[in-house]
Tab-separated table of C-alpha atoms in Angstrom:
chain	number	residue	atom	x	y	z
A	1	MET	CA	35.064	13.359	32.743
A	2	PHE	CA	31.784	14.585	32.898
A	3	ASN	CA	31.731	17.147	30.459
A	4	SER	CA	33.631	15.148	27.878
A	5	ASN	CA	30.806	12.213	27.924
A	6	ARG	CA	28.017	15.098	27.350
A	7	GLN	CA	29.669	16.362	24.717
A	8	ALA	CA	29.913	12.969	23.622
A	9	ARG	CA	26.260	12.656	23.892
A	10	ASP	CA	25.209	15.375	22.692
A	11	ALA	CA	27.282	15.004	19.581
A	12	ARG	CA	25.194	11.244	18.859
A	13	ARG	CA	22.535	12.673	19.040
A	14	PHE	CA	23.407	15.585	16.839
A	15	ALA	CA	24.453	13.031	14.219
A	16	SER	CA	20.740	11.023	15.040
A	17	THR	CA	18.562	14.064	14.088
A	18	ILE	CA	20.609	14.346	10.922
A	19	SER	CA	20.608	10.937	9.459
A	20	ARG	CA	16.845	11.001	10.345
A	21	LEU	CA	16.641	14.118	8.733
A	22	ALA	CA	18.653	13.069	5.709
A	23	LEU	CA	16.764	10.002	5.320
A	24	GLY	CA	13.159	12.644	5.604
A	25	VAL	CA	15.262	14.465	2.891
A	26	PHE	CA	15.732	10.736	0.656
A	27	ILE	CA	12.814	9.193	0.980
A	28	GLY	CA	10.480	12.619	0.336
A	29	THR	CA	12.752	13.339	-2.250
A	30	THR	CA	12.241	9.816	-4.178
A	31	LEU	CA	8.277	9.925	-3.732
A	32	THR	CA	8.352	13.083	-5.098
A	33	VAL	CA	10.439	11.996	-8.391
A	34	VAL	CA	8.130	8.686	-9.446
A	35	SER	CA	5.727	10.335	-8.938
A	36	GLY	CA	6.134	13.139	-11.105
A	37	VAL	CA	7.078	11.419	-13.623
A	38	SER	CA	4.154	8.662	-13.225
A	39	SER	CA	1.446	12.564	-13.400
A	40	GLY	CA	3.565	13.681	-16.569
A	41	GLN	CA	3.551	10.069	-18.167
A	42	GLU	CA	-0.583	10.622	-18.834
A	43	LYS	CA	-1.091	15.111	-18.608
A	44	GLY	CA	-4.328	15.644	-20.280
A	45	LYS	CA	-6.788	12.799	-17.929
A	46	SER	CA	-8.103	14.029	-14.317
A	47	ALA	CA	-6.058	12.508	-11.186
A	48	ALA	CA	-9.365	10.888	-10.552
A	49	ALA	CA	-9.551	9.744	-14.483
A	50	ARG	CA	-5.848	8.580	-14.405
A	51	LEU	CA	-6.154	6.287	-10.905
A	52	SER	CA	-9.334	5.008	-12.171
A	53	SER	CA	-8.038	3.594	-15.093
A	54	ASP	CA	-4.974	2.622	-13.924
A	55	SER	CA	-6.399	1.071	-11.343
A	56	ILE	CA	-9.179	-1.517	-13.516
A	57	ALA	CA	-6.067	-2.284	-15.850
A	58	ALA	CA	-4.168	-3.387	-13.090
A	59	LEU	CA	-6.877	-5.496	-11.269
A	60	ASN	CA	-7.407	-7.044	-15.408
A	61	GLN	CA	-3.858	-7.719	-14.887
A	62	LEU	CA	-3.622	-9.820	-11.845
A	63	TYR	CA	-7.167	-11.216	-12.984
A	64	ALA	CA	-4.910	-12.788	-16.241
A	65	LYS	CA	-2.193	-14.062	-14.001
A	66	VAL	CA	-3.885	-15.551	-10.641
A	67	PRO	CA	-7.128	-17.633	-11.412
A	68	ALA	CA	-7.581	-17.274	-7.675
A	69	ALA	CA	-8.432	-13.735	-8.170
A	70	LYS	CA	-10.711	-13.851	-11.242
A	71	ALA	CA	-12.737	-16.065	-8.864
A	72	LEU	CA	-12.575	-14.186	-6.120
A	73	GLY	CA	-14.145	-10.635	-8.008
A	74	PRO	CA	-17.751	-12.404	-8.772
A	75	LYS	CA	-18.628	-12.836	-5.737
A	76	ALA	CA	-16.707	-9.388	-3.241
A	77	HIS	CA	-18.607	-6.643	-2.353
A	78	SER	CA	-16.361	-4.263	-3.410
A	79	ILE	CA	-12.060	-3.798	-4.821
A	80	LEU	CA	-9.776	-1.849	-3.346
A	81	VAL	CA	-6.656	-0.961	-5.496
A	82	PHE	CA	-3.626	0.244	-5.029
A	83	PRO	CA	-2.044	-0.354	-9.347
A	84	SER	CA	1.319	0.984	-8.464
A	85	ILE	CA	2.964	1.936	-4.348
A	86	THR	CA	6.050	3.755	-4.069
A	87	LYS	CA	8.744	2.377	-1.509
A	88	ALA	CA	12.017	3.752	-0.467
A	89	GLY	CA	14.011	3.139	2.340
A	90	LEU	CA	17.923	3.297	3.808
A	91	GLY	CA	17.650	1.345	6.990
A	92	ILE	CA	14.294	2.665	7.776
A	93	GLY	CA	11.618	3.266	4.799
A	94	GLY	CA	8.386	4.413	3.665
A	95	GLN	CA	6.320	3.398	1.549
A	96	TYR	CA	3.007	5.680	-0.593
A	97	GLY	CA	0.659	5.097	-3.774
A	98	GLU	CA	-3.128	5.785	-4.012
A	99	GLY	CA	-5.992	4.606	-6.119
A	100	ALA	CA	-9.563	3.177	-6.288
A	101	LEU	CA	-12.315	0.928	-4.742
A	102	ILE	CA	-14.087	-0.903	-7.299
A	103	ARG	CA	-17.728	-1.500	-7.749
A	104	ASP	CA	-19.361	-3.070	-11.033
A	105	GLY	CA	-16.148	-2.344	-13.085
A	106	LYS	CA	-15.986	0.970	-11.664
A	107	ALA	CA	-14.122	3.438	-10.209
A	108	VAL	CA	-16.469	4.670	-6.832
A	109	ALA	CA	-14.344	5.917	-4.385
A	110	TYR	CA	-10.555	6.819	-4.267
A	111	TYR	CA	-7.959	5.854	-0.811
A	112	SER	CA	-4.030	5.979	0.159
A	113	THR	CA	-1.660	3.995	1.543
A	114	ALA	CA	1.169	4.659	3.796
A	115	GLY	CA	3.238	2.962	6.224
A	116	GLY	CA	6.978	3.198	7.448
A	117	SER	CA	9.480	-0.425	7.136
A	118	TYR	CA	12.272	-1.262	9.265
A	119	GLY	CA	15.426	-2.670	8.531
A	120	LEU	CA	18.385	-3.327	5.832
A	121	GLN	CA	17.227	-1.417	2.617
A	122	ILE	CA	17.968	0.611	0.743
A	123	GLY	CA	17.151	1.986	-2.970
A	124	VAL	CA	13.648	2.082	-4.665
A	125	GLN	CA	10.746	-0.448	-4.891
A	126	LYS	CA	7.212	-0.540	-6.835
A	127	TYR	CA	4.893	-2.540	-6.655
A	128	GLY	CA	0.880	-2.973	-6.001
A	129	TYR	CA	-1.999	-5.459	-3.794
A	130	ALA	CA	-5.971	-5.814	-4.155
A	131	MET	CA	-8.381	-6.027	-1.132
A	132	PHE	CA	-11.134	-7.749	-1.932
A	133	LEU	CA	-13.211	-6.672	0.232
A	134	MET	CA	-15.852	-9.847	1.214
A	135	ASN	CA	-18.933	-8.029	2.882
A	136	GLU	CA	-20.437	-4.823	3.737
A	137	LYS	CA	-18.077	-4.302	7.288
A	138	ALA	CA	-14.979	-4.934	5.845
A	139	VAL	CA	-16.102	-1.925	3.107
A	140	ARG	CA	-17.193	0.110	5.998
A	141	ALA	CA	-13.920	-0.270	7.745
A	142	LEU	CA	-12.479	1.716	5.068
A	143	ASP	CA	-13.629	4.781	5.744
A	144	ALA	CA	-13.199	4.398	9.823
A	145	ALA	CA	-12.780	8.812	11.055
A	146	SER	CA	-9.000	8.366	11.639
A	147	GLY	CA	-8.206	6.060	8.893
A	148	PHE	CA	-7.920	1.876	8.340
A	149	GLU	CA	-5.763	-0.302	9.624
A	150	VAL	CA	-4.431	-2.804	7.940
A	151	GLY	CA	-5.049	-5.645	10.774
A	152	VAL	CA	-7.167	-4.442	12.629
A	153	GLY	CA	-9.924	-4.705	12.735
A	154	PRO	CA	-10.985	-6.825	9.851
A	155	SER	CA	-9.624	-9.970	9.468
A	156	VAL	CA	-7.057	-9.563	6.365
A	157	VAL	CA	-5.729	-13.179	4.987
A	158	VAL	CA	-2.641	-11.739	1.937
A	159	VAL	CA	-2.258	-14.646	-0.313
A	160	ASP	CA	0.837	-15.586	-1.571
A	161	GLU	CA	1.305	-18.350	-4.790
A	162	GLY	CA	0.808	-21.346	-2.733
A	163	MET	CA	-2.260	-20.859	-1.387
A	164	ALA	CA	-2.988	-19.038	-4.291
A	165	THR	CA	-3.341	-22.664	-5.754
A	166	THR	CA	-5.510	-23.542	-3.284
A	167	THR	CA	-8.402	-20.818	-2.641
A	168	THR	CA	-11.782	-21.493	-4.302
A	169	THR	CA	-15.133	-19.399	-3.839
A	170	THR	CA	-15.911	-22.661	-1.131
A	171	THR	CA	-13.303	-21.881	1.175
A	172	ILE	CA	-13.574	-18.255	1.342
A	173	LYS	CA	-14.615	-17.266	4.949
A	174	ASP	CA	-12.426	-14.019	6.388
A	175	ASP	CA	-13.512	-11.109	5.340
A	176	ILE	CA	-10.737	-9.162	3.343
A	177	TYR	CA	-8.443	-11.020	0.709
A	178	ALA	CA	-4.871	-8.937	-0.195
A	179	PHE	CA	-3.122	-9.992	-3.360
A	180	ILE	CA	0.290	-8.392	-3.545
A	181	PHE	CA	1.314	-8.060	-7.049
A	182	SER	CA	4.307	-6.241	-9.096
A	183	GLN	CA	4.714	-6.271	-13.488
A	184	LYS	CA	5.947	-10.305	-12.911
A	185	GLY	CA	2.779	-11.626	-10.695
A	186	LEU	CA	2.617	-11.557	-6.921
A	187	MET	CA	5.136	-10.969	-4.867
A	188	ALA	CA	6.344	-13.077	-0.984
A	189	GLY	CA	8.284	-11.477	1.640
A	190	LEU	CA	5.881	-8.275	1.581
A	191	GLY	CA	2.961	-7.475	4.350
A	192	VAL	CA	0.363	-5.129	4.617
A	193	GLN	CA	-0.478	-5.061	7.996
A	194	GLY	CA	-0.102	-1.752	9.668
A	195	ASN	CA	-0.836	-0.084	5.713
A	196	LYS	CA	-3.396	2.740	7.246
A	197	ILE	CA	-5.803	3.685	4.990
A	198	SER	CA	-7.389	6.786	3.698
A	199	ARG	CA	-10.145	8.418	2.205
A	200	ILE	CA	-9.090	10.873	-0.421
A	201	THR	CA	-9.991	13.143	-3.229
A	202	PRO	CA	-7.300	13.230	-6.127
A	203	LYS	CA	-5.382	16.276	-7.233
């Protein structure tokens, strides 16, 4: 009886380990394929040039669709834009993207964003987000030694469609305002809490 119970436990552990490994392969392969497709579309440009142009284009599209973002732009110290984040999962998921810190209309530094997610999910989703850094304190937090974890340190407010209609330059009081968007406009139901942002050198 003892041996049977132990064998059953060992079998469950083995199955769990295999599932985690399979999930890791699924997520890693999916993110690699998606990023490879996007890189192949813009051969001839350096990675930094691609990130710069993609980030500035995404910010301009956000301005065109969301007046509140356009109003915040001139008031922000800098704007961190991740034009395309890939989220893949099978129960447990991961997400990753790269973007540029924009100041005075130009990219001045580059960052990655990464995080995990849990719940009933399967497949791949793509979206982007822009963080309007309203003061020097928020900008300094990006370059913390171990990376900037969203939700720890400067206050971050995620602007949804409802808030976007009421936000004005006179109501600004927080350190960072984040807009999560897709090609169709602002997205609901997604958060950036817990995402780790780290400075990178595009390759």
